[in-house]
Amino acid sequence: PREFLSTFPGGFLDQVLGTLLLSLMVFALTDRKNDVPQAGLAPVLLGAVVLLIGMTFGFNAGYAINPARDFGPRLFTFVAGWGSDVFRMNDYWFWVPLTAPCLGAVLGGAIYQWGVQKHLPEVISSN
């Protein structure tokens, strides 16, 4: 994280919000009840969403938006010989990208379910 970013609440909220936005967009672009994009366009749009999240949130602390994006490399550097400093650095920052994206994903899904999906009309199957 940048030197101006506190671990809690600044960095934690940064990671929660980034993942919340990603989760919201995944639900919005893949929900059959919603007006989904044409076939093959959803992956492009989701890639653009990840790019935009990186451009807006990446400066503060990188953009984990998934615990594996931070923990995997951190675990590798630990095993490769850098020692436990990889977990103690920056005021024990390692816990933020492990927990905040999980909370952000759940909140994003809940916001979509309660704020959008329940207001959409039912899909009528044409079988």
PDB file of C-alpha atoms in Angstrom:
ATOM      1  CA  PRO A   1       0.000   0.000   0.000  1.00  0.00           C
ATOM      2  CA  ARG A   2       1.021   3.615  -0.474  1.00  0.00           C
ATOM      3  CA  GLU A   3       2.461   5.431   2.509  1.00  0.00           C
ATOM      4  CA  PHE A   4      -0.602   7.705   2.794  1.00  0.00           C
ATOM      5  CA  LEU A   5      -3.036   4.777   2.989  1.00  0.00           C
ATOM      6  CA  SER A   6      -3.914   3.399   6.411  1.00  0.00           C
ATOM      7  CA  THR A   7      -4.424  -0.323   6.778  1.00  0.00           C
ATOM      8  CA  PHE A   8      -7.794   0.174   8.406  1.00  0.00           C
ATOM      9  CA  PRO A   9     -10.129   1.762   7.406  1.00  0.00           C
ATOM     10  CA  GLY A  10      -8.536   3.273   4.266  1.00  0.00           C
ATOM     11  CA  GLY A  11      -6.954   0.222   2.667  1.00  0.00           C
ATOM     12  CA  PHE A  12      -9.659  -2.134   3.824  1.00  0.00           C
ATOM     13  CA  LEU A  13     -12.434   0.021   2.347  1.00  0.00           C
ATOM     14  CA  ASP A  14     -10.431   0.462  -0.863  1.00  0.00           C
ATOM     15  CA  GLN A  15     -10.295  -3.313  -1.345  1.00  0.00           C
ATOM     16  CA  VAL A  16     -13.932  -3.850  -0.315  1.00  0.00           C
ATOM     17  CA  LEU A  17     -15.194  -1.216  -2.753  1.00  0.00           C
ATOM     18  CA  GLY A  18     -13.110  -2.489  -5.669  1.00  0.00           C
ATOM     19  CA  THR A  19     -14.381  -6.038  -5.244  1.00  0.00           C
ATOM     20  CA  LEU A  20     -17.927  -4.854  -4.594  1.00  0.00           C
ATOM     21  CA  LEU A  21     -17.929  -3.075  -7.955  1.00  0.00           C
ATOM     22  CA  LEU A  22     -16.522  -6.132  -9.706  1.00  0.00           C
ATOM     23  CA  SER A  23     -19.112  -8.418  -8.118  1.00  0.00           C
ATOM     24  CA  LEU A  24     -21.944  -6.057  -9.015  1.00  0.00           C
ATOM     25  CA  MET A  25     -20.834  -5.956 -12.641  1.00  0.00           C
ATOM     26  CA  VAL A  26     -20.434  -9.734 -12.875  1.00  0.00           C
ATOM     27  CA  PHE A  27     -24.008 -10.154 -11.667  1.00  0.00           C
ATOM     28  CA  ALA A  28     -25.328  -7.410 -13.949  1.00  0.00           C
ATOM     29  CA  LEU A  29     -23.599  -8.745 -17.063  1.00  0.00           C
ATOM     30  CA  THR A  30     -24.494 -12.399 -16.515  1.00  0.00           C
ATOM     31  CA  ASP A  31     -28.017 -12.277 -15.061  1.00  0.00           C
ATOM     32  CA  ARG A  32     -30.491 -13.675 -17.604  1.00  0.00           C
ATOM     33  CA  LYS A  33     -33.260 -11.560 -16.101  1.00  0.00           C
ATOM     34  CA  ASN A  34     -31.249  -8.467 -16.969  1.00  0.00           C
ATOM     35  CA  ASP A  35     -30.555  -7.324 -20.533  1.00  0.00           C
ATOM     36  CA  VAL A  36     -27.334  -9.298 -20.954  1.00  0.00           C
ATOM     37  CA  PRO A  37     -24.906  -8.297 -23.700  1.00  0.00           C
ATOM     38  CA  GLN A  38     -24.702 -10.234 -26.939  1.00  0.00           C
ATOM     39  CA  ALA A  39     -22.892 -13.571 -26.898  1.00  0.00           C
ATOM     40  CA  GLY A  40     -19.145 -13.124 -26.615  1.00  0.00           C
ATOM     41  CA  LEU A  41     -19.356  -9.524 -25.436  1.00  0.00           C
ATOM     42  CA  ALA A  42     -19.694 -10.222 -21.697  1.00  0.00           C
ATOM     43  CA  PRO A  43     -16.043 -11.363 -21.286  1.00  0.00           C
ATOM     44  CA  VAL A  44     -14.836  -8.237 -23.064  1.00  0.00           C
ATOM     45  CA  LEU A  45     -16.962  -6.021 -20.853  1.00  0.00           C
ATOM     46  CA  LEU A  46     -15.830  -7.833 -17.701  1.00  0.00           C
ATOM     47  CA  GLY A  47     -12.227  -7.402 -18.819  1.00  0.00           C
ATOM     48  CA  ALA A  48     -12.916  -3.686 -19.255  1.00  0.00           C
ATOM     49  CA  VAL A  49     -14.416  -3.580 -15.751  1.00  0.00           C
ATOM     50  CA  VAL A  50     -11.277  -5.176 -14.276  1.00  0.00           C
ATOM     51  CA  LEU A  51      -9.128  -2.703 -16.236  1.00  0.00           C
ATOM     52  CA  LEU A  52     -11.158   0.264 -14.975  1.00  0.00           C
ATOM     53  CA  ILE A  53     -11.030  -0.971 -11.390  1.00  0.00           C
ATOM     54  CA  GLY A  54      -7.263  -1.299 -11.757  1.00  0.00           C
ATOM     55  CA  MET A  55      -6.971   2.203 -13.192  1.00  0.00           C
ATOM     56  CA  THR A  56      -9.046   3.763 -10.422  1.00  0.00           C
ATOM     57  CA  PHE A  57      -8.119   1.701  -7.354  1.00  0.00           C
ATOM     58  CA  GLY A  58      -4.698   0.359  -8.333  1.00  0.00           C
ATOM     59  CA  PHE A  59      -2.749   3.443  -7.299  1.00  0.00           C
ATOM     60  CA  ASN A  60      -3.621   3.153  -3.614  1.00  0.00           C
ATOM     61  CA  ALA A  61      -2.742  -0.451  -2.890  1.00  0.00           C
ATOM     62  CA  GLY A  62      -2.796  -2.420  -6.079  1.00  0.00           C
ATOM     63  CA  TYR A  63      -6.116  -3.993  -6.750  1.00  0.00           C
ATOM     64  CA  ALA A  64      -6.355  -7.400  -5.232  1.00  0.00           C
ATOM     65  CA  ILE A  65     -10.127  -7.798  -5.868  1.00  0.00           C
ATOM     66  CA  ASN A  66      -9.401 -11.500  -5.344  1.00  0.00           C
ATOM     67  CA  PRO A  67      -7.391 -12.958  -2.447  1.00  0.00           C
ATOM     68  CA  ALA A  68      -5.327 -15.096  -4.826  1.00  0.00           C
ATOM     69  CA  ARG A  69      -3.902 -12.002  -6.563  1.00  0.00           C
ATOM     70  CA  ASP A  70      -2.053 -11.048  -3.383  1.00  0.00           C
ATOM     71  CA  PHE A  71      -1.717 -14.192  -1.288  1.00  0.00           C
ATOM     72  CA  GLY A  72      -0.261 -16.442  -4.004  1.00  0.00           C
ATOM     73  CA  PRO A  73       2.746 -14.208  -4.737  1.00  0.00           C
ATOM     74  CA  ARG A  74       3.160 -13.471  -1.023  1.00  0.00           C
ATOM     75  CA  LEU A  75       3.219 -17.180  -0.206  1.00  0.00           C
ATOM     76  CA  PHE A  76       5.684 -17.822  -3.024  1.00  0.00           C
ATOM     77  CA  THR A  77       8.087 -15.146  -1.752  1.00  0.00           C
ATOM     78  CA  PHE A  78       7.794 -16.580   1.755  1.00  0.00           C
ATOM     79  CA  VAL A  79       8.670 -20.086   0.534  1.00  0.00           C
ATOM     80  CA  ALA A  80      11.376 -18.758  -1.804  1.00  0.00           C
ATOM     81  CA  GLY A  81      13.361 -17.363   1.090  1.00  0.00           C
ATOM     82  CA  TRP A  82      12.199 -13.865   1.936  1.00  0.00           C
ATOM     83  CA  GLY A  83      10.905 -15.131   5.252  1.00  0.00           C
ATOM     84  CA  SER A  84       8.043 -13.953   7.392  1.00  0.00           C
ATOM     85  CA  ASP A  85       8.706 -10.288   6.560  1.00  0.00           C
ATOM     86  CA  VAL A  86       6.314 -10.686   3.639  1.00  0.00           C
ATOM     87  CA  PHE A  87       3.512 -11.044   6.185  1.00  0.00           C
ATOM     88  CA  ARG A  88       4.742  -8.392   8.642  1.00  0.00           C
ATOM     89  CA  MET A  89       5.425  -5.606   6.129  1.00  0.00           C
ATOM     90  CA  ASN A  90       3.342  -2.445   6.124  1.00  0.00           C
ATOM     91  CA  ASP A  91       1.760  -2.998   9.503  1.00  0.00           C
ATOM     92  CA  TYR A  92       0.673  -6.594   8.729  1.00  0.00           C
ATOM     93  CA  TRP A  93      -1.046  -5.548   5.503  1.00  0.00           C
ATOM     94  CA  PHE A  94      -1.373  -9.159   4.265  1.00  0.00           C
ATOM     95  CA  TRP A  95      -4.734  -9.687   5.990  1.00  0.00           C
ATOM     96  CA  VAL A  96      -6.439  -6.871   4.080  1.00  0.00           C
ATOM     97  CA  PRO A  97      -6.355  -8.459   0.573  1.00  0.00           C
ATOM     98  CA  LEU A  98      -7.387 -11.781   2.130  1.00  0.00           C
ATOM     99  CA  THR A  99     -10.503 -10.556   3.910  1.00  0.00           C
ATOM    100  CA  ALA A 100     -11.669  -7.349   2.242  1.00  0.00           C
ATOM    101  CA  PRO A 101     -12.334  -8.855  -1.226  1.00  0.00           C
ATOM    102  CA  CYS A 102     -14.419 -11.624   0.358  1.00  0.00           C
ATOM    103  CA  LEU A 103     -16.559  -9.055   2.144  1.00  0.00           C
ATOM    104  CA  GLY A 104     -16.766  -6.878  -0.980  1.00  0.00           C
ATOM    105  CA  ALA A 105     -17.939  -9.781  -3.145  1.00  0.00           C
ATOM    106  CA  VAL A 106     -20.688 -10.712  -0.688  1.00  0.00           C
ATOM    107  CA  LEU A 107     -21.810  -7.095  -0.373  1.00  0.00           C
ATOM    108  CA  GLY A 108     -21.802  -6.633  -4.157  1.00  0.00           C
ATOM    109  CA  GLY A 109     -23.910  -9.740  -4.634  1.00  0.00           C
ATOM    110  CA  ALA A 110     -26.319  -8.712  -1.899  1.00  0.00           C
ATOM    111  CA  ILE A 111     -26.705  -5.205  -3.308  1.00  0.00           C
ATOM    112  CA  TYR A 112     -27.439  -6.645  -6.745  1.00  0.00           C
ATOM    113  CA  GLN A 113     -29.939  -9.175  -5.386  1.00  0.00           C
ATOM    114  CA  TRP A 114     -31.806  -6.688  -3.199  1.00  0.00           C
ATOM    115  CA  GLY A 115     -31.425  -3.551  -5.294  1.00  0.00           C
ATOM    116  CA  VAL A 116     -31.705  -4.789  -8.877  1.00  0.00           C
ATOM    117  CA  GLN A 117     -32.651  -8.421  -9.431  1.00  0.00           C
ATOM    118  CA  LYS A 118     -35.824  -8.480  -7.363  1.00  0.00           C
ATOM    119  CA  HIS A 119     -37.160  -5.603  -9.496  1.00  0.00           C
ATOM    120  CA  LEU A 120     -36.536  -7.324 -12.848  1.00  0.00           C
ATOM    121  CA  PRO A 121     -39.322  -9.206 -14.643  1.00  0.00           C
ATOM    122  CA  GLU A 122     -39.254 -13.008 -14.694  1.00  0.00           C
ATOM    123  CA  VAL A 123     -37.669 -14.667 -17.718  1.00  0.00           C
ATOM    124  CA  ILE A 124     -40.209 -16.509 -19.854  1.00  0.00           C
ATOM    125  CA  SER A 125     -38.776 -19.654 -21.431  1.00  0.00           C
ATOM    126  CA  SER A 126     -39.610 -20.219 -25.115  1.00  0.00           C
ATOM    127  CA  ASN A 127     -39.465 -24.036 -25.103  1.00  0.00           C
TER     128      ASN A 127
END
